[in-house]
mmCIF file of C-alpha atoms in Angstrom:
data_model
loop_
_atom_site.group_PDB
_atom_site.id
_atom_site.type_symbol
_atom_site.label_atom_id
_atom_site.label_comp_id
_atom_site.label_asym_id
_atom_site.label_seq_id
_atom_site.Cartn_x
_atom_site.Cartn_y
_atom_site.Cartn_z
ATOM 1 C CA GLN A 167 -3.653 13.027 -12.224
ATOM 2 C CA VAL A 168 -5.199 10.082 -10.394
ATOM 3 C CA GLN A 169 -6.876 10.677 -7.041
ATOM 4 C CA LEU A 170 -6.473 8.064 -4.309
ATOM 5 C CA VAL A 171 -8.451 7.578 -1.092
ATOM 6 C CA GLU A 172 -7.419 5.032 1.546
ATOM 7 C CA SER A 173 -9.723 3.442 4.103
ATOM 8 C CA GLY A 174 -9.822 0.506 6.510
ATOM 9 C CA GLY A 175 -7.331 1.616 9.130
ATOM 10 C CA GLY A 176 -8.024 1.482 12.835
ATOM 11 C CA LEU A 177 -7.011 0.062 16.196
ATOM 12 C CA VAL A 178 -6.334 -3.655 16.456
ATOM 13 C CA GLN A 179 -4.672 -5.935 19.000
ATOM 14 C CA ALA A 180 -1.451 -7.751 18.207
ATOM 15 C CA GLY A 181 -2.166 -10.884 16.195
ATOM 16 C CA GLY A 182 -5.257 -9.398 14.591
ATOM 17 C CA SER A 183 -6.005 -8.519 10.975
ATOM 18 C CA LEU A 184 -7.032 -5.516 8.912
ATOM 19 C CA ARG A 185 -7.742 -4.969 5.236
ATOM 20 C CA LEU A 186 -6.856 -1.593 3.798
ATOM 21 C CA SER A 187 -8.569 -0.341 0.655
ATOM 22 C CA CYS A 188 -7.545 2.292 -1.858
ATOM 23 C CA ALA A 189 -10.078 3.745 -4.278
ATOM 24 C CA ALA A 190 -8.664 5.359 -7.415
ATOM 25 C CA SER A 191 -10.195 7.772 -9.881
ATOM 26 C CA GLY A 192 -9.326 7.798 -13.564
ATOM 27 C CA ARG A 193 -10.050 5.814 -16.707
ATOM 28 C CA THR A 194 -6.641 4.158 -17.033
ATOM 29 C CA PHE A 195 -6.346 2.489 -13.636
ATOM 30 C CA SER A 196 -5.376 -0.837 -15.186
ATOM 31 C CA ARG A 197 -2.227 0.797 -16.601
ATOM 32 C CA TYR A 198 -0.994 2.020 -13.197
ATOM 33 C CA ALA A 199 1.437 0.275 -10.933
ATOM 34 C CA MET A 200 0.079 0.525 -7.385
ATOM 35 C CA GLY A 201 1.990 0.542 -4.125
ATOM 36 C CA TRP A 202 1.556 0.698 -0.367
ATOM 37 C CA PHE A 203 3.971 2.587 1.883
ATOM 38 C CA ARG A 204 3.925 3.307 5.603
ATOM 39 C CA GLN A 205 5.408 5.873 7.953
ATOM 40 C CA ALA A 206 5.695 5.520 11.717
ATOM 41 C CA PRO A 207 6.418 8.445 14.070
ATOM 42 C CA GLY A 208 10.078 9.418 13.853
ATOM 43 C CA LYS A 209 10.684 6.997 10.980
ATOM 44 C CA GLU A 210 11.259 7.362 7.256
ATOM 45 C CA ARG A 211 8.470 6.396 4.900
ATOM 46 C CA GLU A 212 9.091 2.794 3.891
ATOM 47 C CA PHE A 213 7.942 0.509 1.117
ATOM 48 C CA VAL A 214 5.464 -2.223 2.027
ATOM 49 C CA ALA A 215 4.127 -3.823 -1.163
ATOM 50 C CA ALA A 216 3.349 -3.144 -4.823
ATOM 51 C CA VAL A 217 1.504 -4.685 -7.755
ATOM 52 C CA ASP A 218 2.126 -3.774 -11.385
ATOM 53 C CA PHE A 219 -0.351 -3.659 -14.282
ATOM 54 C CA ILE A 220 0.365 -7.287 -15.184
ATOM 55 C CA GLY A 221 -0.301 -8.427 -11.626
ATOM 56 C CA ILE A 222 3.245 -9.117 -10.493
ATOM 57 C CA THR A 223 3.674 -8.360 -6.791
ATOM 58 C CA THR A 224 6.655 -7.080 -4.835
ATOM 59 C CA TYR A 225 7.017 -7.110 -1.039
ATOM 60 C CA ASN A 226 9.359 -5.693 1.555
ATOM 61 C CA ARG A 227 9.984 -9.070 3.115
ATOM 62 C CA ASP A 228 12.174 -7.656 5.870
ATOM 63 C CA SER A 229 9.141 -5.890 7.377
ATOM 64 C CA VAL A 230 6.168 -7.848 5.988
ATOM 65 C CA LYS A 231 7.606 -11.350 6.493
ATOM 66 C CA GLY A 232 4.856 -13.058 4.503
ATOM 67 C CA ARG A 233 2.031 -11.578 6.591
ATOM 68 C CA PHE A 234 0.659 -9.083 4.055
ATOM 69 C CA THR A 235 -0.954 -9.551 0.644
ATOM 70 C CA ILE A 236 -1.516 -6.869 -1.990
ATOM 71 C CA SER A 237 -4.194 -7.279 -4.649
ATOM 72 C CA ARG A 238 -6.108 -5.186 -7.168
ATOM 73 C CA ASP A 239 -9.509 -5.178 -8.823
ATOM 74 C CA ASN A 240 -9.262 -3.250 -12.083
ATOM 75 C CA ALA A 241 -13.013 -3.423 -12.704
ATOM 76 C CA LYS A 242 -13.578 -1.477 -9.472
ATOM 77 C CA ASN A 243 -10.475 0.738 -9.576
ATOM 78 C CA MET A 244 -9.436 -0.661 -6.199
ATOM 79 C CA VAL A 245 -6.253 -1.921 -4.594
ATOM 80 C CA TYR A 246 -6.131 -3.746 -1.259
ATOM 81 C CA LEU A 247 -3.645 -4.628 1.434
ATOM 82 C CA GLN A 248 -4.622 -7.601 3.583
ATOM 83 C CA MET A 249 -2.642 -7.519 6.822
ATOM 84 C CA ASN A 250 -2.545 -10.565 9.091
ATOM 85 C CA SER A 251 -0.681 -11.379 12.307
ATOM 86 C CA LEU A 252 -0.238 -7.691 13.023
ATOM 87 C CA LYS A 253 2.509 -6.559 15.376
ATOM 88 C CA PRO A 254 2.976 -3.313 17.328
ATOM 89 C CA GLU A 255 5.826 -2.390 14.975
ATOM 90 C CA ASP A 256 3.284 -2.310 12.130
ATOM 91 C CA THR A 257 1.785 0.821 13.695
ATOM 92 C CA ALA A 258 2.036 3.609 11.116
ATOM 93 C CA VAL A 259 0.155 5.765 8.657
ATOM 94 C CA TYR A 260 -0.327 3.700 5.512
ATOM 95 C CA TYR A 261 -0.304 5.402 2.111
ATOM 96 C CA CYS A 262 -1.543 4.240 -1.272
ATOM 97 C CA ALA A 263 0.410 5.376 -4.334
ATOM 98 C CA ALA A 264 0.073 5.129 -8.122
ATOM 99 C CA SER A 265 2.596 5.261 -10.960
ATOM 100 C CA GLU A 266 2.243 5.385 -14.744
ATOM 101 C CA ARG A 267 5.958 5.126 -15.464
ATOM 102 C CA LEU A 268 8.639 2.494 -15.335
ATOM 103 C CA GLY A 269 10.760 2.388 -12.210
ATOM 104 C CA SER A 270 11.589 0.457 -9.086
ATOM 105 C CA PRO A 271 8.362 -0.396 -7.238
ATOM 106 C CA SER A 272 10.041 0.176 -3.870
ATOM 107 C CA ARG A 273 11.200 3.763 -4.502
ATOM 108 C CA LEU A 274 9.138 6.775 -3.456
ATOM 109 C CA GLU A 275 10.211 8.621 -6.602
ATOM 110 C CA THR A 276 8.464 6.068 -8.813
ATOM 111 C CA TYR A 277 5.031 7.281 -7.710
ATOM 112 C CA ALA A 278 3.428 10.559 -8.782
ATOM 113 C CA SER A 279 0.072 10.205 -6.997
ATOM 114 C CA TRP A 280 -0.491 9.632 -3.277
ATOM 115 C CA GLY A 281 -3.478 9.217 -1.006
ATOM 116 C CA GLN A 282 -3.986 11.046 2.283
ATOM 117 C CA GLY A 283 -3.072 8.036 4.410
ATOM 118 C CA THR A 284 -4.944 5.884 6.906
ATOM 119 C CA GLN A 285 -3.805 5.242 10.476
ATOM 120 C CA VAL A 286 -3.118 1.692 11.637
ATOM 121 C CA THR A 287 -2.463 1.214 15.351
ATOM 122 C CA VAL A 288 -1.546 -2.192 16.765
ATOM 123 C CA SER A 289 -1.646 -2.553 20.542
ATOM 124 C CA SER A 290 0.362 -5.059 22.555
#
């Protein structure tokens, strides 16, 4: 079981940027597909972005609209989410997730390991 710890959240004004980080334990990090999800108050948890073990990325373009970039550093067991041009509707708790199995990168059920979440608040 991989352990995940998110960091980098905080309060930012609309139009600003944040970079979220996710630190993973385990010796087989390079074999995991990694994803970012978010959940706003009163909303369902939704897919944001994912990167597989080859490096292929997937985005929820309806919500991200080209503003976010996911990346990973296998040597450091880290995955990142660079968020630019932030909007108030981006306000949510952001979760890092890991998967060892094949499946759709946008489905919650694909991921067996989850971090505790980090709060992102975007003011208008």
